[in-house]
Tab-separated table of C-alpha atoms in Angstrom:
chain	number	residue	atom	x	y	z
S	1	UNK	CA	34.344	-25.396	-7.585
S	2	UNK	CA	34.208	-21.870	-8.946
S	3	UNK	CA	30.844	-20.743	-10.302
S	4	UNK	CA	32.343	-20.115	-13.724
S	5	UNK	CA	33.661	-23.676	-13.825
S	6	UNK	CA	30.314	-24.964	-12.633
S	7	UNK	CA	28.521	-23.226	-15.488
S	8	UNK	CA	31.092	-24.418	-18.017
S	9	UNK	CA	30.925	-28.021	-16.882
S	10	UNK	CA	27.212	-28.269	-16.066
S	11	UNK	CA	25.362	-30.360	-18.604
S	12	UNK	CA	22.603	-31.803	-16.443
S	13	UNK	CA	19.109	-30.897	-17.513
S	14	UNK	CA	16.653	-30.734	-14.635
S	15	UNK	CA	13.023	-31.111	-15.652
S	16	UNK	CA	9.933	-30.435	-13.592
S	17	UNK	CA	9.986	-32.692	-10.567
S	18	UNK	CA	8.411	-33.190	-7.191
S	19	UNK	CA	10.599	-33.382	-4.111
S	20	UNK	CA	9.301	-33.729	-0.613
S	21	UNK	CA	11.618	-35.756	1.541
S	22	UNK	CA	13.712	-35.754	4.633
S	23	UNK	CA	17.152	-37.219	5.170
S	24	UNK	CA	17.229	-38.227	8.828
S	25	UNK	CA	19.908	-40.053	10.815
S	26	UNK	CA	18.893	-43.645	11.532
S	27	UNK	CA	18.920	-43.038	15.281
S	28	UNK	CA	16.164	-40.471	14.840
S	29	UNK	CA	13.802	-42.764	12.973
S	30	UNK	CA	12.556	-44.607	16.048
S	31	UNK	CA	9.139	-43.497	17.229
S	32	UNK	CA	9.338	-41.365	20.336
S	33	UNK	CA	6.760	-39.786	22.597
S	34	UNK	CA	6.727	-35.963	22.354
S	35	UNK	CA	7.862	-34.087	25.427
S	36	UNK	CA	7.044	-30.566	26.502
S	37	UNK	CA	9.686	-27.946	27.077
S	38	UNK	CA	12.606	-26.161	25.521
S	39	UNK	CA	12.960	-23.193	23.206
S	40	UNK	CA	13.637	-23.834	19.538
S	41	UNK	CA	16.332	-21.531	18.178
S	42	UNK	CA	15.585	-20.987	14.510
S	43	UNK	CA	18.069	-19.368	12.154
S	44	UNK	CA	15.633	-17.334	10.067
S	45	UNK	CA	17.020	-16.544	6.620
S	46	UNK	CA	15.214	-13.228	6.243
S	47	UNK	CA	14.475	-10.029	8.133
S	48	UNK	CA	11.035	-9.584	9.630
S	49	UNK	CA	9.582	-6.299	8.385
S	50	UNK	CA	6.074	-5.541	9.588
S	51	UNK	CA	4.371	-7.340	12.466
S	52	UNK	CA	0.853	-6.358	11.349
S	53	UNK	CA	-0.365	-9.415	9.443
S	54	UNK	CA	-2.819	-7.323	7.432
S	55	UNK	CA	-0.135	-4.939	6.237
S	56	UNK	CA	2.842	-7.212	5.661
S	57	UNK	CA	3.519	-8.372	2.136
S	58	UNK	CA	6.662	-10.357	2.870
S	59	UNK	CA	6.956	-14.090	3.420
S	60	UNK	CA	9.667	-13.429	6.005
S	61	UNK	CA	7.174	-11.727	8.298
S	62	UNK	CA	4.396	-14.170	7.499
S	63	UNK	CA	6.496	-17.166	8.552
S	64	UNK	CA	6.659	-15.731	12.049
S	65	UNK	CA	3.148	-14.296	12.219
S	66	UNK	CA	1.443	-17.487	11.028
S	67	UNK	CA	2.399	-18.933	14.423
S	68	UNK	CA	0.770	-16.006	16.232
S	69	UNK	CA	-2.499	-15.935	14.278
S	70	UNK	CA	-5.119	-18.443	13.239
S	71	UNK	CA	-7.446	-17.974	10.275
S	72	UNK	CA	-11.129	-18.523	9.770
S	73	UNK	CA	-10.282	-21.211	7.204
S	74	UNK	CA	-7.106	-22.927	6.063
S	75	UNK	CA	-6.083	-25.603	3.525
S	76	UNK	CA	-5.261	-29.292	3.772
S	77	UNK	CA	-2.321	-31.077	2.160
S	78	UNK	CA	-4.106	-31.033	-1.203
S	79	UNK	CA	-4.847	-27.284	-0.892
S	80	UNK	CA	-8.565	-27.847	-0.312
S	81	UNK	CA	-10.167	-25.191	1.885
S	82	UNK	CA	-11.102	-26.557	5.313
S	83	UNK	CA	-12.365	-24.983	8.578
S	84	UNK	CA	-9.916	-23.553	11.109
S	85	UNK	CA	-11.363	-20.993	13.539
S	86	UNK	CA	-14.622	-21.630	11.766
S	87	UNK	CA	-16.139	-24.962	12.777
S	88	UNK	CA	-18.006	-25.110	9.471
S	89	UNK	CA	-19.009	-22.957	6.512
S	90	UNK	CA	-21.714	-22.964	3.863
S	91	UNK	CA	-22.040	-21.157	0.537
S	92	UNK	CA	-25.469	-20.365	-0.883
S	93	UNK	CA	-26.433	-21.854	-4.239
S	94	UNK	CA	-26.200	-18.424	-5.908
S	95	UNK	CA	-22.673	-17.966	-4.577
S	96	UNK	CA	-23.506	-14.678	-2.846
S	97	UNK	CA	-23.817	-15.679	0.820
S	98	UNK	CA	-21.198	-17.296	3.068
S	99	UNK	CA	-22.232	-18.507	6.503
S	100	UNK	CA	-19.544	-19.404	9.043
S	101	UNK	CA	-20.142	-21.184	12.336
S	102	UNK	CA	-17.310	-20.374	14.731
S	103	UNK	CA	-15.630	-22.796	17.095
S	104	UNK	CA	-16.772	-22.257	20.668
S	105	UNK	CA	-14.128	-21.711	23.316
S	106	UNK	CA	-11.465	-20.056	21.148
S	107	UNK	CA	-9.377	-17.635	23.184
S	108	UNK	CA	-7.135	-14.784	22.101
S	109	UNK	CA	-3.745	-14.158	23.646
S	110	UNK	CA	-5.234	-11.359	25.778
S	111	UNK	CA	-7.640	-13.848	27.366
S	112	UNK	CA	-10.738	-12.640	25.518
S	113	UNK	CA	-13.093	-15.172	23.953
S	114	UNK	CA	-13.383	-14.988	20.159
S	115	UNK	CA	-16.834	-14.018	18.882
S	116	UNK	CA	-18.375	-13.068	15.582
S	117	UNK	CA	-17.668	-9.421	16.420
S	118	UNK	CA	-13.934	-10.136	16.125
S	119	UNK	CA	-14.417	-11.666	12.668
S	120	UNK	CA	-16.441	-8.667	11.526
S	121	UNK	CA	-13.819	-6.294	12.917
S	122	UNK	CA	-10.907	-8.168	11.318
S	123	UNK	CA	-12.456	-8.331	7.868
S	124	UNK	CA	-13.703	-4.738	7.882
S	125	UNK	CA	-10.252	-3.593	8.985
S	126	UNK	CA	-8.643	-5.517	6.137
S	127	UNK	CA	-11.121	-4.013	3.670
S	128	UNK	CA	-10.642	-0.437	4.908
S	129	UNK	CA	-8.223	1.434	2.574
S	130	UNK	CA	-6.885	3.348	5.587
S	131	UNK	CA	-5.429	0.112	6.960
S	132	UNK	CA	-3.090	-0.363	4.009
S	133	UNK	CA	-3.796	-4.088	3.951
S	134	UNK	CA	-2.108	-6.035	1.143
S	135	UNK	CA	-5.201	-8.239	0.807
S	136	UNK	CA	-7.762	-5.471	0.620
S	137	UNK	CA	-9.074	-6.642	-2.765
S	138	UNK	CA	-10.196	-9.960	-1.231
S	139	UNK	CA	-13.097	-8.024	0.263
S	140	UNK	CA	-13.924	-5.764	-2.704
S	141	UNK	CA	-17.211	-7.567	-3.375
S	142	UNK	CA	-18.284	-7.855	0.264
S	143	UNK	CA	-21.560	-5.945	0.647
S	144	UNK	CA	-22.199	-6.710	4.316
S	145	UNK	CA	-20.948	-8.721	7.295
S	146	UNK	CA	-23.680	-9.679	9.728
S	147	UNK	CA	-23.369	-11.288	13.157
S	148	UNK	CA	-26.752	-12.792	14.145
S	149	UNK	CA	-25.156	-14.335	17.244
S	150	UNK	CA	-21.749	-14.678	18.886
S	151	UNK	CA	-20.794	-17.762	16.891
S	152	UNK	CA	-22.308	-16.986	13.477
S	153	UNK	CA	-20.957	-14.748	10.713
S	154	UNK	CA	-22.896	-14.132	7.486
S	155	UNK	CA	-21.040	-12.463	4.624
S	156	UNK	CA	-23.094	-11.215	1.704
S	157	UNK	CA	-21.420	-10.423	-1.602
S	158	UNK	CA	-22.482	-7.745	-4.058
S	159	UNK	CA	-21.415	-10.049	-6.879
S	160	UNK	CA	-19.938	-13.522	-7.179
S	161	UNK	CA	-16.321	-13.890	-6.091
S	162	UNK	CA	-15.553	-17.545	-6.767
S	163	UNK	CA	-12.053	-17.570	-5.146
S	164	UNK	CA	-13.250	-15.860	-1.939
S	165	UNK	CA	-12.883	-18.863	0.380
S	166	UNK	CA	-9.459	-19.823	-0.923
S	167	UNK	CA	-8.277	-16.225	-0.625
S	168	UNK	CA	-9.331	-16.242	3.044
S	169	UNK	CA	-7.070	-19.269	3.536
S	170	UNK	CA	-3.904	-17.472	2.427
S	171	UNK	CA	-1.480	-14.764	3.503
S	172	UNK	CA	-3.330	-13.453	6.511
S	173	UNK	CA	-6.538	-12.365	4.763
S	174	UNK	CA	-8.564	-14.676	7.004
S	175	UNK	CA	-6.600	-13.985	10.208
S	176	UNK	CA	-8.839	-13.071	13.135
S	177	UNK	CA	-7.698	-10.544	15.734
S	178	UNK	CA	-9.466	-9.068	18.769
S	179	UNK	CA	-11.787	-6.104	18.314
S	180	UNK	CA	-9.917	-2.768	18.394
S	181	UNK	CA	-6.483	-4.431	18.459
S	182	UNK	CA	-5.524	-3.053	15.052
S	183	UNK	CA	-3.580	0.022	16.233
S	184	UNK	CA	-1.139	-2.135	18.216
S	185	UNK	CA	-0.779	-5.098	15.829
S	186	UNK	CA	2.355	-3.578	14.295
S	187	UNK	CA	4.199	-3.521	17.622
S	188	UNK	CA	2.371	-6.215	19.581
S	189	UNK	CA	0.782	-8.730	17.210
S	190	UNK	CA	-2.047	-10.597	18.875
S	191	UNK	CA	-4.166	-13.428	17.616
S	192	UNK	CA	-5.429	-16.887	18.519
S	193	UNK	CA	-2.489	-18.956	17.258
S	194	UNK	CA	-0.361	-21.543	19.089
S	195	UNK	CA	2.304	-19.001	20.096
S	196	UNK	CA	2.044	-15.509	21.553
S	197	UNK	CA	4.344	-12.631	20.772
S	198	UNK	CA	6.960	-11.701	23.383
S	199	UNK	CA	9.396	-9.248	21.790
S	200	UNK	CA	11.050	-8.087	18.607
S	201	UNK	CA	14.549	-6.672	18.376
S	202	UNK	CA	14.612	-5.154	14.919
S	203	UNK	CA	16.913	-7.035	12.579
S	204	UNK	CA	17.969	-9.435	15.328
S	205	UNK	CA	15.345	-11.704	16.856
S	206	UNK	CA	11.628	-12.347	17.298
S	207	UNK	CA	10.627	-14.247	20.429
S	208	UNK	CA	7.429	-16.265	20.739
S	209	UNK	CA	6.089	-18.169	23.755
S	210	UNK	CA	3.666	-21.098	23.911
S	211	UNK	CA	0.013	-20.108	24.295
S	212	UNK	CA	-1.370	-22.664	26.715
S	213	UNK	CA	-5.009	-21.921	25.836
S	214	UNK	CA	-4.642	-22.511	22.111
S	215	UNK	CA	-7.902	-24.005	20.866
S	216	UNK	CA	-6.192	-26.956	19.136
S	217	UNK	CA	-4.073	-27.913	22.136
S	218	UNK	CA	-0.894	-26.270	23.440
S	219	UNK	CA	2.390	-26.594	21.582
S	220	UNK	CA	5.147	-28.820	22.954
S	221	UNK	CA	7.802	-26.109	22.785
S	222	UNK	CA	8.050	-23.475	25.499
S	223	UNK	CA	8.873	-21.000	22.780
S	224	UNK	CA	10.605	-20.118	19.541
S	225	UNK	CA	13.500	-17.708	19.030
S	226	UNK	CA	13.575	-16.641	15.381
S	227	UNK	CA	17.091	-15.286	14.993
S	228	UNK	CA	17.440	-13.260	11.804
S	229	UNK	CA	20.612	-14.450	10.071
S	230	UNK	CA	20.520	-13.419	6.437
S	231	UNK	CA	24.120	-14.409	5.648
S	232	UNK	CA	23.940	-18.055	4.478
S	233	UNK	CA	27.364	-19.205	5.653
S	234	UNK	CA	26.846	-17.713	9.115
S	235	UNK	CA	23.486	-19.467	9.333
S	236	UNK	CA	24.996	-22.805	8.331
S	237	UNK	CA	27.882	-22.404	10.777
S	238	UNK	CA	25.378	-21.798	13.570
S	239	UNK	CA	23.651	-25.077	12.727
S	240	UNK	CA	26.892	-27.039	12.556
S	241	UNK	CA	28.151	-25.712	15.900
S	242	UNK	CA	24.819	-26.374	17.630
S	243	UNK	CA	24.131	-22.708	18.274
S	244	UNK	CA	20.967	-23.119	16.199
S	245	UNK	CA	18.461	-25.972	16.323
S	246	UNK	CA	17.139	-25.315	12.830
S	247	UNK	CA	17.714	-23.154	9.787
S	248	UNK	CA	15.671	-22.569	6.676
S	249	UNK	CA	17.287	-21.891	3.298
S	250	UNK	CA	20.416	-24.012	3.437
S	251	UNK	CA	23.029	-22.324	1.212
S	252	UNK	CA	22.228	-23.669	-2.221
S	253	UNK	CA	25.767	-24.822	-2.963
S	254	UNK	CA	25.891	-26.785	0.319
S	255	UNK	CA	22.626	-28.750	0.158
S	256	UNK	CA	24.209	-31.915	-1.260
S	257	UNK	CA	26.973	-31.745	1.321
S	258	UNK	CA	24.507	-31.587	4.204
S	259	UNK	CA	22.384	-34.365	2.749
S	260	UNK	CA	25.419	-36.582	3.140
S	261	UNK	CA	26.002	-35.545	6.760
S	262	UNK	CA	24.526	-38.223	9.045
S	263	UNK	CA	24.718	-35.885	12.049
S	264	UNK	CA	22.064	-33.511	10.709
S	265	UNK	CA	18.531	-33.651	9.343
S	266	UNK	CA	17.857	-32.167	5.905
S	267	UNK	CA	14.392	-31.580	4.549
S	268	UNK	CA	13.781	-30.529	0.941
S	269	UNK	CA	10.571	-29.886	-0.946
S	270	UNK	CA	9.391	-28.479	-4.260
S	271	UNK	CA	8.360	-25.784	-4.749
S	272	UNK	CA	9.170	-23.117	-2.185
S	273	UNK	CA	8.681	-20.114	-4.434
S	274	UNK	CA	8.923	-18.850	-7.987
S	275	UNK	CA	11.454	-16.264	-9.164
S	276	UNK	CA	11.021	-13.732	-11.906
S	277	UNK	CA	12.871	-10.792	-13.419
S	278	UNK	CA	10.935	-7.549	-13.344
S	279	UNK	CA	11.012	-4.629	-15.764
S	280	UNK	CA	9.516	-1.340	-14.600
S	281	UNK	CA	6.749	-0.522	-17.065
S	282	UNK	CA	7.005	3.197	-16.297
S	283	UNK	CA	10.544	3.201	-17.761
S	284	UNK	CA	10.146	4.119	-21.481
S	285	UNK	CA	12.168	1.258	-23.042
S	286	UNK	CA	10.070	-1.301	-21.145
S	287	UNK	CA	6.826	0.164	-22.419
S	288	UNK	CA	7.716	-1.517	-25.712
S	289	UNK	CA	6.919	-5.253	-25.682
S	290	UNK	CA	9.712	-5.844	-28.213
S	291	UNK	CA	12.302	-4.764	-25.647
S	292	UNK	CA	10.793	-6.992	-22.981
S	293	UNK	CA	10.668	-9.996	-25.315
S	294	UNK	CA	14.247	-9.338	-26.415
S	295	UNK	CA	15.404	-9.329	-22.793
S	296	UNK	CA	13.653	-12.672	-22.325
S	297	UNK	CA	15.507	-14.026	-25.378
S	298	UNK	CA	18.891	-13.009	-23.941
S	299	UNK	CA	18.596	-15.418	-20.999
S	300	UNK	CA	19.385	-19.140	-20.945
S	301	UNK	CA	17.058	-20.093	-18.082
S	302	UNK	CA	18.408	-23.605	-17.548
S	303	UNK	CA	22.030	-22.472	-17.389
S	304	UNK	CA	21.005	-19.619	-15.106
S	305	UNK	CA	19.171	-21.994	-12.777
S	306	UNK	CA	22.125	-24.331	-12.608
S	307	UNK	CA	24.523	-21.471	-11.998
S	308	UNK	CA	22.572	-19.363	-9.516
S	309	UNK	CA	20.553	-22.109	-7.762
S	310	UNK	CA	23.096	-24.912	-8.141
S	311	UNK	CA	20.296	-26.967	-9.657
S	312	UNK	CA	18.038	-26.617	-6.612
S	313	UNK	CA	14.870	-25.992	-8.580
S	314	UNK	CA	13.222	-26.369	-11.982
S	315	UNK	CA	12.723	-23.831	-14.754
S	316	UNK	CA	9.175	-22.785	-15.576
S	317	UNK	CA	7.563	-20.353	-18.055
S	318	UNK	CA	4.575	-19.962	-15.720
S	319	UNK	CA	4.159	-18.837	-12.128
S	320	UNK	CA	1.213	-21.188	-11.517
S	321	UNK	CA	1.794	-24.069	-9.113
S	322	UNK	CA	3.211	-26.875	-11.309
S	323	UNK	CA	0.709	-29.382	-9.935
S	324	UNK	CA	-2.277	-27.020	-10.097
S	325	UNK	CA	-5.170	-27.345	-12.541
S	326	UNK	CA	-4.518	-23.812	-13.809
S	327	UNK	CA	-0.913	-24.458	-14.870
S	328	UNK	CA	-0.594	-23.801	-18.603
S	329	UNK	CA	1.340	-26.832	-19.842
S	330	UNK	CA	1.469	-25.535	-23.423
S	331	UNK	CA	3.918	-22.752	-22.526
S	332	UNK	CA	7.654	-23.279	-22.951
S	333	UNK	CA	10.578	-21.060	-22.055
S	334	UNK	CA	11.928	-18.894	-24.856
S	335	UNK	CA	15.302	-20.335	-25.860
S	336	UNK	CA	18.340	-18.108	-25.655
S	337	UNK	CA	18.788	-16.243	-28.942
S	338	UNK	CA	21.349	-13.457	-28.624
S	339	UNK	CA	21.311	-12.514	-32.309
S	340	UNK	CA	17.520	-12.531	-32.411
S	341	UNK	CA	17.432	-10.318	-29.326
S	342	UNK	CA	19.878	-7.850	-30.887
S	343	UNK	CA	17.725	-7.642	-34.010
S	344	UNK	CA	14.549	-7.080	-31.995
S	345	UNK	CA	16.201	-4.369	-29.899
S	346	UNK	CA	17.451	-2.626	-33.050
S	347	UNK	CA	13.931	-2.787	-34.497
S	348	UNK	CA	12.671	-1.110	-31.317
S	349	UNK	CA	15.202	1.697	-31.739
S	350	UNK	CA	17.954	0.442	-29.447
S	351	UNK	CA	21.025	-0.506	-31.504
S	352	UNK	CA	23.993	-2.208	-29.866
S	353	UNK	CA	25.600	-0.187	-27.071
S	354	UNK	CA	22.765	2.340	-26.775
S	355	UNK	CA	20.794	0.775	-23.921
S	356	UNK	CA	22.078	1.151	-20.339
S	357	UNK	CA	20.116	-0.667	-17.655
S	358	UNK	CA	20.580	-0.666	-13.866
S	359	UNK	CA	19.623	-3.953	-12.219
S	360	UNK	CA	18.751	-3.521	-8.530
S	361	UNK	CA	19.170	-6.769	-6.591
S	362	UNK	CA	18.823	-7.424	-2.880
S	363	UNK	CA	21.579	-9.045	-0.844
S	364	UNK	CA	18.804	-10.628	1.233
S	365	UNK	CA	18.716	-13.312	-1.464
S	366	UNK	CA	22.355	-14.037	-2.395
S	367	UNK	CA	21.301	-16.029	-5.441
S	368	UNK	CA	19.638	-12.878	-6.813
S	369	UNK	CA	23.050	-11.218	-6.798
S	370	UNK	CA	24.567	-14.275	-8.467
S	371	UNK	CA	21.781	-14.250	-11.066
S	372	UNK	CA	22.475	-10.611	-11.882
S	373	UNK	CA	26.206	-11.281	-12.163
S	374	UNK	CA	25.600	-14.082	-14.662
S	375	UNK	CA	23.216	-11.902	-16.678
S	376	UNK	CA	25.781	-9.131	-17.138
S	377	UNK	CA	27.821	-11.150	-19.646
S	378	UNK	CA	24.826	-12.318	-21.683
S	379	UNK	CA	23.472	-8.784	-21.889
S	380	UNK	CA	26.901	-7.508	-22.956
S	381	UNK	CA	26.839	-10.059	-25.787
S	382	UNK	CA	23.453	-8.634	-26.826
S	383	UNK	CA	24.788	-5.075	-26.806
S	384	UNK	CA	23.118	-4.008	-23.551
S	385	UNK	CA	25.156	-2.458	-20.754
S	386	UNK	CA	23.760	-4.010	-17.564
S	387	UNK	CA	25.108	-2.753	-14.241
S	388	UNK	CA	24.219	-4.080	-10.801
S	389	UNK	CA	23.204	-2.068	-7.745
S	390	UNK	CA	23.124	-4.168	-4.577
S	391	UNK	CA	20.503	-3.239	-1.962
S	392	UNK	CA	19.711	-4.389	1.538
S	393	UNK	CA	16.272	-5.943	1.950
S	394	UNK	CA	14.924	-2.787	3.627
S	395	UNK	CA	16.279	-0.591	0.819
S	396	UNK	CA	14.883	-2.936	-1.849
S	397	UNK	CA	11.430	-2.772	-0.273
S	398	UNK	CA	11.635	1.002	-0.018
S	399	UNK	CA	12.982	1.688	-3.495
S	400	UNK	CA	11.510	-1.089	-5.640
S	401	UNK	CA	8.346	-2.189	-3.843
S	402	UNK	CA	7.100	1.101	-2.406
S	403	UNK	CA	8.600	3.879	-4.543
S	404	UNK	CA	8.922	1.834	-7.766
S	405	UNK	CA	12.285	3.519	-8.246
S	406	UNK	CA	14.097	1.009	-10.412
S	407	UNK	CA	14.572	-0.028	-14.016
S	408	UNK	CA	15.093	-3.759	-13.651
S	409	UNK	CA	15.073	-6.052	-10.626
S	410	UNK	CA	14.349	-9.589	-9.487
S	411	UNK	CA	12.025	-10.972	-6.861
S	412	UNK	CA	10.548	-14.224	-5.639
S	413	UNK	CA	7.025	-14.833	-4.438
S	414	UNK	CA	5.939	-17.425	-1.904
S	415	UNK	CA	2.551	-19.028	-1.096
S	416	UNK	CA	0.843	-17.899	-4.308
S	417	UNK	CA	-0.704	-21.295	-5.057
S	418	UNK	CA	-4.162	-19.711	-5.284
S	419	UNK	CA	-4.664	-18.376	-8.815
S	420	UNK	CA	-6.671	-15.275	-7.938
S	421	UNK	CA	-4.122	-14.315	-5.285
S	422	UNK	CA	-1.376	-14.857	-7.855
S	423	UNK	CA	-2.729	-13.261	-10.996
S	424	UNK	CA	-4.972	-10.536	-9.610
S	425	UNK	CA	-2.510	-9.385	-6.935
S	426	UNK	CA	0.602	-9.507	-9.095
S	427	UNK	CA	-0.567	-8.694	-12.652
S	428	UNK	CA	-3.915	-6.879	-12.470
S	429	UNK	CA	-3.418	-3.111	-12.811
S	430	UNK	CA	-5.110	-2.676	-9.413
S	431	UNK	CA	-3.318	-5.577	-7.736
S	432	UNK	CA	-1.654	-4.944	-4.389
S	433	UNK	CA	1.584	-6.600	-5.574
S	434	UNK	CA	1.799	-4.895	-8.978
S	435	UNK	CA	4.970	-2.933	-8.213
S	436	UNK	CA	5.971	-3.062	-11.916
S	437	UNK	CA	3.052	-0.782	-12.918
S	438	UNK	CA	1.766	-3.318	-15.444
S	439	UNK	CA	-1.414	-2.115	-17.130
S	440	UNK	CA	-2.730	-4.723	-19.546
S	441	UNK	CA	-6.491	-4.471	-20.284
S	442	UNK	CA	-6.572	-8.108	-21.403
S	443	UNK	CA	-5.168	-9.328	-18.082
S	444	UNK	CA	-7.483	-7.015	-16.161
S	445	UNK	CA	-10.508	-8.362	-18.029
S	446	UNK	CA	-9.477	-11.995	-17.645
S	447	UNK	CA	-8.694	-11.765	-13.910
S	448	UNK	CA	-12.057	-10.085	-13.320
S	449	UNK	CA	-13.772	-12.743	-15.451
S	450	UNK	CA	-12.148	-15.500	-13.392
S	451	UNK	CA	-13.647	-14.075	-10.220
S	452	UNK	CA	-17.180	-14.607	-11.482
S	453	UNK	CA	-16.519	-18.000	-13.104
S	454	UNK	CA	-17.883	-20.561	-10.657
S	455	UNK	CA	-16.950	-23.721	-12.554
S	456	UNK	CA	-13.459	-24.726	-11.458
S	457	UNK	CA	-12.334	-26.097	-14.822
S	458	UNK	CA	-13.609	-23.056	-16.677
S	459	UNK	CA	-11.871	-20.741	-14.204
S	460	UNK	CA	-8.617	-22.665	-14.662
S	461	UNK	CA	-8.907	-22.131	-18.420
S	462	UNK	CA	-9.226	-18.376	-17.866
S	463	UNK	CA	-6.020	-18.356	-15.840
S	464	UNK	CA	-4.261	-20.280	-18.599
S	465	UNK	CA	-5.156	-17.400	-20.914
S	466	UNK	CA	-3.677	-14.979	-18.375
S	467	UNK	CA	-0.420	-16.936	-18.376
S	468	UNK	CA	-0.356	-16.869	-22.175
S	469	UNK	CA	-0.779	-13.091	-22.205
S	470	UNK	CA	1.983	-12.585	-19.644
S	471	UNK	CA	4.284	-14.774	-21.763
S	472	UNK	CA	3.303	-13.175	-25.090
S	473	UNK	CA	3.997	-9.694	-23.779
S	474	UNK	CA	6.927	-10.645	-21.505
S	475	UNK	CA	5.475	-8.452	-18.805
S	476	UNK	CA	7.936	-10.260	-16.534
S	477	UNK	CA	10.530	-12.948	-17.231
S	478	UNK	CA	9.538	-15.977	-15.163
S	479	UNK	CA	12.567	-18.116	-14.448
S	480	UNK	CA	11.969	-21.080	-12.154
S	481	UNK	CA	10.526	-22.638	-9.041
S	482	UNK	CA	13.062	-22.998	-6.237
S	483	UNK	CA	13.329	-25.913	-3.818
S	484	UNK	CA	12.727	-25.331	-0.126
S	485	UNK	CA	15.281	-26.573	2.382
S	486	UNK	CA	15.525	-26.968	6.147
S	487	UNK	CA	18.516	-28.153	8.131
S	488	UNK	CA	18.061	-29.274	11.742
S	489	UNK	CA	19.754	-30.904	14.685
S	490	UNK	CA	18.741	-34.523	15.401
S	491	UNK	CA	17.079	-33.267	18.595
S	492	UNK	CA	14.395	-31.483	16.571
S	493	UNK	CA	11.352	-33.736	16.301
S	494	UNK	CA	8.180	-33.377	14.266
S	495	UNK	CA	10.059	-31.776	11.394
S	496	UNK	CA	7.618	-33.219	8.865
S	497	UNK	CA	4.859	-31.065	10.388
S	498	UNK	CA	6.689	-27.752	9.945
S	499	UNK	CA	6.097	-26.877	6.278
S	500	UNK	CA	2.648	-25.545	5.426
S	501	UNK	CA	0.964	-27.044	2.326
S	502	UNK	CA	1.609	-23.731	0.540
S	503	UNK	CA	5.326	-24.564	0.629
S	504	UNK	CA	6.394	-21.380	2.392
S	505	UNK	CA	4.883	-20.866	5.827
S	506	UNK	CA	6.417	-22.690	8.779
S	507	UNK	CA	4.377	-23.810	11.783
S	508	UNK	CA	5.908	-25.010	15.042
S	509	UNK	CA	2.772	-26.242	16.809
S	510	UNK	CA	3.736	-29.938	16.617
S	511	UNK	CA	7.523	-29.564	16.861
S	512	UNK	CA	9.349	-30.692	19.979
S	513	UNK	CA	12.884	-31.029	21.295
S	514	UNK	CA	14.333	-34.261	22.612
S	515	UNK	CA	15.707	-34.000	26.125
């Protein structure tokens, strides 16, 4: 079916839902005893960028590196913070002191035993501006890191930072690496995870090998080959021919087809990530909230989701996890109102035909290109000339993320279930992920207030106010949450253990291959 026909004929309305299931051939359902051996060949949908877990801001790199590193703490299935490399942790009643007891006998990939000195080194490196760590602000309130003995770490805060523990559990902030290993992490990542780094051929493959001395028991697989195959059809063909054991990101228009194929396993879950349209706030038209709101009014989010995602997701006016306490349920998407948008643009000094916007979209996410193509017609109807510039992933990161050289773009964020990570990093004027140059004093004040609000319910209410401000000002146009998908050969076992509770990271510690 052509996309235009799909959009014309699509009438299904997909509300917020929860999906976490696996379609598995009946022959696979029998309980089997795991066996050791074999290399899993994974068709990775994205290009790995930076191998230094402190510096990387991309989920593509994190999915690989999370198998190389272990963190001081992690989260369980309900996103509660639990010990990982720490055996236990305590927080003082005033919220200013964190004491971690480390697991004895943890070994790094270089054979060195992990001690408190490694924790101190890792956290001070992440905090150091010279490192260029994306999670530097996690440690802004850290006054001191003391190591009274080899297995004890005491972190003292200069002021309360209520989300500190949960921030350590996400996106590499709590990853522990050997003392003085920082300079080589970008070319030879080293940690205490279940797999050790072997090699990286840029844009082609990352190879990992089982680390037999992993503290939580060795993996079953001999290794993992993460083959970088960004073209969806090529990735799917590799799975069908048996060249690949597993792929993530099944082409969105083929998910239903594969779910009906008894020869393959299909795993889907909700959500994988949220998508939003970005407007560069340094570009004069977008410094006017009326223009941003008008652009929001141009878009029919449900039709766009059906057309670009083939229904594999659910629209949302908020970037907060749909099941999280901080999700602002009172927000609703602005309905499409072309005439209202035209009037608002004219009021802002942009009559029909006068506004020309370049939309930079990365081919790394084909549905971003499809989204932009659908938007062109709606924007034409509203009197805005929208043109598309297609970029490779590397060029998008260089131009949009680093240089902020764009007018309008689109991006998705993964693993931002933790509200401080989400709202401080992405919308605070000092946030590491604020590549749109948003500078809203109300959001800055609220995200700082949340950090010193110890009561969980009260902190959730603060984040609901942040969401309201983002929506009121249309700082970004939040579109939807997208489903996650994995396709695998029947020989891949332990597939239910792969997806991290954050919905994005993949872990191969408990995966095995049938003989």
